[in-house]
mmCIF file of C-alpha atoms in Angstrom:
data_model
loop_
_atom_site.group_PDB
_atom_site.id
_atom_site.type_symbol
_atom_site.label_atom_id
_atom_site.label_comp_id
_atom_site.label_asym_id
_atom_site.label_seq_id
_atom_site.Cartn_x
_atom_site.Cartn_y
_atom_site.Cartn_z
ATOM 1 C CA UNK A 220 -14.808 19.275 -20.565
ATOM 2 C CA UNK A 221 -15.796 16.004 -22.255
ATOM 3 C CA UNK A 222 -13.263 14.123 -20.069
ATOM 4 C CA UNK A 223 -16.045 14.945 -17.328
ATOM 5 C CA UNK A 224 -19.206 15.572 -19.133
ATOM 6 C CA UNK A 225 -21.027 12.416 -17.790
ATOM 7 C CA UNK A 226 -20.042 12.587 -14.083
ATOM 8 C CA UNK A 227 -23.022 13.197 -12.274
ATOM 9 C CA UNK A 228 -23.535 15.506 -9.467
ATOM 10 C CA UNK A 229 -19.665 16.452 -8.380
ATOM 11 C CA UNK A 230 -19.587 19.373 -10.034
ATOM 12 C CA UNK A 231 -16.889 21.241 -7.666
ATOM 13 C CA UNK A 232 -14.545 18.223 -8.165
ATOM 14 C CA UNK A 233 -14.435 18.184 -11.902
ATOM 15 C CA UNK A 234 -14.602 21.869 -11.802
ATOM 16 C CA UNK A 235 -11.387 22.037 -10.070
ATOM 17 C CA UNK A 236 -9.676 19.629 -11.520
ATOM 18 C CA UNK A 237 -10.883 20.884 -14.989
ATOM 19 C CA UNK A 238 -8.806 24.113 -13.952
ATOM 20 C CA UNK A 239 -5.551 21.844 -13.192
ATOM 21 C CA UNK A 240 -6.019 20.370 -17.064
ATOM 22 C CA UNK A 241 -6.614 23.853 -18.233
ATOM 23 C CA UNK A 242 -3.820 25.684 -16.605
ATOM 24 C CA UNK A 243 -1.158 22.750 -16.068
ATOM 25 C CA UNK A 244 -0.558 23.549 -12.147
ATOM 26 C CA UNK A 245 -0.776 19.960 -10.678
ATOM 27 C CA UNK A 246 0.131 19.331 -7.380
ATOM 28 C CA UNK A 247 1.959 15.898 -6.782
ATOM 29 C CA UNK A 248 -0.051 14.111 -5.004
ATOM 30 C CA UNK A 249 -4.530 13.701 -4.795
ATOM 31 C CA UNK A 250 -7.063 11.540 -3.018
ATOM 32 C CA UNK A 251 -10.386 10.974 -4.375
ATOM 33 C CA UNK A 252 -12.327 10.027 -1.215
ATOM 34 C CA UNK A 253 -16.025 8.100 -1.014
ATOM 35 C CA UNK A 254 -18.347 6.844 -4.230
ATOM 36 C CA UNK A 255 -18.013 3.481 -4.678
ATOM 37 C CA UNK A 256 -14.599 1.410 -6.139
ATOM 38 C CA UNK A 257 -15.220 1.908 -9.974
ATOM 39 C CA UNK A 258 -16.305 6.162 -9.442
ATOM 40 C CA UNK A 259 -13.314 6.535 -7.978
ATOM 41 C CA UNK A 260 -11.436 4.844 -10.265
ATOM 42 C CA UNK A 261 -13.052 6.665 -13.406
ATOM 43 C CA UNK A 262 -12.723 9.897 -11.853
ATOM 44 C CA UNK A 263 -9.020 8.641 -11.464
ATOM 45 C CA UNK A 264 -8.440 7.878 -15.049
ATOM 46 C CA UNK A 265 -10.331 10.742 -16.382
ATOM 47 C CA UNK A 266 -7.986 13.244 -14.701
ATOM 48 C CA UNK A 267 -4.995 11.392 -15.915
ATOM 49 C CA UNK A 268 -5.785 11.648 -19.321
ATOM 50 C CA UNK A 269 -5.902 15.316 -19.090
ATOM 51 C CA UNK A 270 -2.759 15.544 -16.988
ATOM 52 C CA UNK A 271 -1.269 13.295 -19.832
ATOM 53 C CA UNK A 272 -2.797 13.986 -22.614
ATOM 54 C CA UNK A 273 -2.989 17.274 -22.721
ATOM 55 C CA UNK A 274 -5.381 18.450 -25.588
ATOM 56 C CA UNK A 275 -3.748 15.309 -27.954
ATOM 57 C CA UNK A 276 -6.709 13.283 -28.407
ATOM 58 C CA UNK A 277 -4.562 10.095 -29.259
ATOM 59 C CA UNK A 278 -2.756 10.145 -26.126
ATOM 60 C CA UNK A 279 -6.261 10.780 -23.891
ATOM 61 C CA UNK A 280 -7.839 7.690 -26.001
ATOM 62 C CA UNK A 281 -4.636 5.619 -24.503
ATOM 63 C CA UNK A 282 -4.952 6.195 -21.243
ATOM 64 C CA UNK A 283 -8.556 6.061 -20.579
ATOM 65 C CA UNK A 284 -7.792 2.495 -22.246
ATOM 66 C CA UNK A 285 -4.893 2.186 -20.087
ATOM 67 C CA UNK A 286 -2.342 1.727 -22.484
ATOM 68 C CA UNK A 287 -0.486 4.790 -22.749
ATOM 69 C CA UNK A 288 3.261 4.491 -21.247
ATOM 70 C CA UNK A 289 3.329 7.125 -18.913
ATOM 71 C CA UNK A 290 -0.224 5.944 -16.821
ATOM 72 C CA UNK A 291 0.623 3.155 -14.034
ATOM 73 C CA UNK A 292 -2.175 1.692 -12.403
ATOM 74 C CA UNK A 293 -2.123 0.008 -9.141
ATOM 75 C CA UNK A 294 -4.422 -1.969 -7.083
ATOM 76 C CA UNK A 295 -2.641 -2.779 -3.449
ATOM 77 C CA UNK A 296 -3.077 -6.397 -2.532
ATOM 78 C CA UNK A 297 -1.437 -9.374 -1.049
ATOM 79 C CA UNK A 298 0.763 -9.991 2.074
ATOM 80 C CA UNK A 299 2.303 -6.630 3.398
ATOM 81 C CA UNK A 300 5.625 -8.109 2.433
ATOM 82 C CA UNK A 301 4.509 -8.126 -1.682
ATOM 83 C CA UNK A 302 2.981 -4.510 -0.743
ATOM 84 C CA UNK A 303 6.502 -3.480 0.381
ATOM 85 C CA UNK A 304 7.712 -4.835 -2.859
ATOM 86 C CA UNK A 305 4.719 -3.375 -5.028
ATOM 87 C CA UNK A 306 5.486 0.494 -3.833
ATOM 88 C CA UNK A 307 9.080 -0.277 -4.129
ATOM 89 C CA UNK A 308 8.601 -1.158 -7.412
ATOM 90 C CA UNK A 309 6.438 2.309 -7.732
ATOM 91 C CA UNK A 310 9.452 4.213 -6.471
ATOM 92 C CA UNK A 311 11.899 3.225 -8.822
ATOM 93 C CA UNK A 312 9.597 3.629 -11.985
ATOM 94 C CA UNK A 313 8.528 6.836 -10.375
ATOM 95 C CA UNK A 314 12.918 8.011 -10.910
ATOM 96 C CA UNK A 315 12.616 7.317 -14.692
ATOM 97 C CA UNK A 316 11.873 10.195 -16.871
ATOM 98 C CA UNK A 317 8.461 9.979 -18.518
ATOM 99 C CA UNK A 318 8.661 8.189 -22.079
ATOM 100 C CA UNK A 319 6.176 10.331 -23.569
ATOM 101 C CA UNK A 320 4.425 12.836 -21.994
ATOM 102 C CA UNK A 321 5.472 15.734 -19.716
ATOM 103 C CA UNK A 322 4.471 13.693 -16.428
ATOM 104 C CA UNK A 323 4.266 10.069 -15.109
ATOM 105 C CA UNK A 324 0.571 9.748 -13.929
ATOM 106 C CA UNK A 325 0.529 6.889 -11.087
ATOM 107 C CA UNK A 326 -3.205 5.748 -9.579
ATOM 108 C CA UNK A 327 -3.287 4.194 -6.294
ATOM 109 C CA UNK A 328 -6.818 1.920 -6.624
ATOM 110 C CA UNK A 329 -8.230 1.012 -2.717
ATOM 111 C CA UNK A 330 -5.484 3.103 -1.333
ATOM 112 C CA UNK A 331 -6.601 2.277 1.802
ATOM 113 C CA UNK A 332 -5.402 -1.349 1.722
ATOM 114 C CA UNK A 333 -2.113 0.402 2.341
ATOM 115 C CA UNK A 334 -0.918 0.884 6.152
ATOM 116 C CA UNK A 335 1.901 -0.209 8.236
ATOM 117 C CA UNK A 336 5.167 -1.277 5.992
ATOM 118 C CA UNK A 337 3.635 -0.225 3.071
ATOM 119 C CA UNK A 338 1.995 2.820 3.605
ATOM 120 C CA UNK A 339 5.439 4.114 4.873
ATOM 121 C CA UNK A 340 7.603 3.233 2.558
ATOM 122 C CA UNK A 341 5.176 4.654 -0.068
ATOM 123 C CA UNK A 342 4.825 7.964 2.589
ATOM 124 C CA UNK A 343 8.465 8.325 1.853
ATOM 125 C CA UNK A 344 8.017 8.817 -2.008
ATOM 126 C CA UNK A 345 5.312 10.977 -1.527
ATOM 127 C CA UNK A 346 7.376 13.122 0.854
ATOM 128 C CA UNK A 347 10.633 13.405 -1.657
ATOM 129 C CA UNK A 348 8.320 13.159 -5.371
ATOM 130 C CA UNK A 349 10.392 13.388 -8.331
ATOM 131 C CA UNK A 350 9.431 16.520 -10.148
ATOM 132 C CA UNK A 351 7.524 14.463 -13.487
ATOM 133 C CA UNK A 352 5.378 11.764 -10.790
ATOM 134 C CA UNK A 353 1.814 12.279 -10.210
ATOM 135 C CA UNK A 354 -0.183 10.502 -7.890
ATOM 136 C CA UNK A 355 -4.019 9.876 -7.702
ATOM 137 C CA UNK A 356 -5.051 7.675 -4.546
ATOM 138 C CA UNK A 357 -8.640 6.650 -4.754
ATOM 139 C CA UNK A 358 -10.289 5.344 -1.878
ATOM 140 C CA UNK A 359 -13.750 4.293 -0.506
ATOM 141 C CA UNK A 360 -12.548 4.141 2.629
ATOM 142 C CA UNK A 361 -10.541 7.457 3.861
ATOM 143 C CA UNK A 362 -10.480 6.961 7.310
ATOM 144 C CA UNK A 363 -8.499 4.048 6.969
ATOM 145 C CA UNK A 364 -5.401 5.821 5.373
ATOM 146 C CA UNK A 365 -2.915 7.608 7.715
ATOM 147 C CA UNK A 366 -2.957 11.042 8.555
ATOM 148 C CA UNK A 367 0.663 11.902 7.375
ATOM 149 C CA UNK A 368 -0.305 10.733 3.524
ATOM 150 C CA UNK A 369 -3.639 12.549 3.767
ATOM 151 C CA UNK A 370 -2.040 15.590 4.846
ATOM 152 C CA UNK A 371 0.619 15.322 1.533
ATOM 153 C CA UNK A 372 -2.458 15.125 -1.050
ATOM 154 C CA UNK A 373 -4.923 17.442 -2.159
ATOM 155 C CA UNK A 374 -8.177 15.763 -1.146
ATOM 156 C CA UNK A 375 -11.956 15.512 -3.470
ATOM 157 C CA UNK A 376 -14.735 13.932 -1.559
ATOM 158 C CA UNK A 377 -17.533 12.945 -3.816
ATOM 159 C CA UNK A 378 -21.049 14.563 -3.012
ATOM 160 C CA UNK A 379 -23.704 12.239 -2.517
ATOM 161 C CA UNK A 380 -25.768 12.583 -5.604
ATOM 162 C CA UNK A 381 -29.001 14.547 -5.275
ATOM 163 C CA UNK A 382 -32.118 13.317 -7.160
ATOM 164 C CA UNK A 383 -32.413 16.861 -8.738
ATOM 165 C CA UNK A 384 -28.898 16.238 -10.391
ATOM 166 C CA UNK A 385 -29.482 12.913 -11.797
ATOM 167 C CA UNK A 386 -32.788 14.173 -13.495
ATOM 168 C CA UNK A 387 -31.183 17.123 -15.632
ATOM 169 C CA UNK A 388 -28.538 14.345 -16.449
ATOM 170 C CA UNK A 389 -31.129 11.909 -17.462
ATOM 171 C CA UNK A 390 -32.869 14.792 -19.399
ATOM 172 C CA UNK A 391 -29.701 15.525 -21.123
ATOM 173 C CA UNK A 392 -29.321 11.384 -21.833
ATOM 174 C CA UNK A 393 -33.167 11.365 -23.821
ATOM 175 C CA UNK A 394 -31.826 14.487 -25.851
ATOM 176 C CA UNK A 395 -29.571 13.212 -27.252
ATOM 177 C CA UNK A 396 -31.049 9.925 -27.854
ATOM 178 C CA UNK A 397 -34.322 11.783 -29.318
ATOM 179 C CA UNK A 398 -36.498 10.067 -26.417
ATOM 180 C CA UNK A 399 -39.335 12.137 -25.351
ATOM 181 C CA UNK A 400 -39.527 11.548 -20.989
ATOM 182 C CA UNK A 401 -41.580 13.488 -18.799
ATOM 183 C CA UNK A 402 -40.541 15.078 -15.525
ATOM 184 C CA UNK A 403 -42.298 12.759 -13.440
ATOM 185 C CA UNK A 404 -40.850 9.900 -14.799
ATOM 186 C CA UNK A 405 -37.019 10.954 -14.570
ATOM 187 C CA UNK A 406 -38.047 11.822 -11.272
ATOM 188 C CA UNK A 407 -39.475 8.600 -10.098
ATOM 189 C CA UNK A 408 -36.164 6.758 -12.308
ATOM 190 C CA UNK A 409 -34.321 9.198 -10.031
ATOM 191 C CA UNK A 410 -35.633 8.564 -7.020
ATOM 192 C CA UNK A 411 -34.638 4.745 -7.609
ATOM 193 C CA UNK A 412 -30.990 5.085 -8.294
ATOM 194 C CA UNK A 413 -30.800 7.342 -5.684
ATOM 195 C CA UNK A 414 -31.241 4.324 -3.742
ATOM 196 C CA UNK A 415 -28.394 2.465 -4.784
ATOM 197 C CA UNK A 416 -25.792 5.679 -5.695
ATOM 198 C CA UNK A 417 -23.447 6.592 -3.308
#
C-alpha cells in the first residue's frame, strides 16, 4: 500500500496491518513498541488513515494532516492529576459516535508516560471500549507500560533495520529520481544510517 510504501525494513508490521485496512477486522486496541518517537508516531498515523479513510483519498489526506474529525491525537504530559483529566477527557469523546467515518481513531504518543492514576483510569476504557474507538499506543519505551494494558492490545515491535533493507530502499529512492548509484555506495550510505537508525 502507499500508506506504507516508504517504511523501511518492518515489513511484517505493515504487512499485517495492511491486511486490517484491507479486510476491516480491527481489534480495539494496538501498541507500536521501539523505533524512535516520530517512527512510531508515523507508523501511528499511517494506520489511522486507513482505518479512517478507507480507500477515500480525501479523508486519508486529512488525517495524515491531522485534521480529519474522527483522528484524536494525544501526547501524555504534565502532573498525574492533568493526566487523570487528559484520559478522562479521552473517555468521554471516546462515547460519542464518530462524526464521519465508521470509527474514532485515538493515538496514544509516549504511552509510556502513563502509569499509576492515569494508566488506570485509561486501563478501564480499554477494558469496556465502545464498539466505534480505536486505539494506537506508541511507545519507545514498552517496558515501562503495565502489564494489564499490554495484555489488552495487539502489540508491533519494530525490527531494527538491516543495512541490506535500507539499500534496496535507497535503490528504489535514485529510480525514481533518475540518479544513477552504485552498489557500493548505497552500501557504504547504508552502513552510516545504520548507525544512527533504531
Amino acid at each position: 500500500s502507499e500508506l506504507f510504501a516508504d517504511i523501511v525494513g518492518q515489513d511484517q508490521i505493515t504487512s499485517y496491518l495492511q491486511r486490517v485496512h484491507d479486510t476491516g477486522n480491527a481489534t480495539h486496541a494496538y501498541l507500536i513498541a521501539g523505533g524512535d518517537e516520530s517512527l512510531g508516531a508515523d507508523l501511528a498515523l499511517r494506520f489511522a488513515a486507513g482505518l479512517i479513510a478507507r480507500g477515500d483519498a480525501q479523508a486519508q489526506d486529512e488525517v495524515l494532516r491531522r485534521v480529519h474529525p474522527d483522528l484524536h491525537v494525544y501526547t501524555p504530559g504534565g502532573t498525574d492529576g492533568y493526566l487523570v483529566e487528559q484520559i478522562r477527557e479521552l473517555t468521554r469523546d471516546a462515547e460519542l459516535a464518530p462524526i464521519r467515518a465508521a470509527s474514532k481513531v485515538y493515538i496514544v504518543q509516549d504511552a509510556h508516560r502513563l502509569a499509576g492514576a492515569p494508566a488506570n483510569a485509561f486501563l478501564k476504557t480499554l477494558e469496556e471500549p465502545p464498539a466505534h474507538a480505536i486505539f494506537i499506543l506508541a511507545t519507545t519505551e514498552k517496558h515501562k507500560i503495565i502489564p494489564t494494558i499490554l495484555s489488552r492490545c495487539q502489540i508491533y515491535d519494530f525490527n531494527r533495520i538491516r543495512v541490506e533493507d535500507s539499500v534496496e530502499y535507497l535503490k528504489y529512492i535514485a529510480s525514481q529520481e533518475g540518479i544513477t548509484a552504485d552498489d557500493e555506495s548505497l552500501n557504504l550510505i547504508a552502513q552510516k544510517l545504520s548507525l544512527i537508525h533504531i
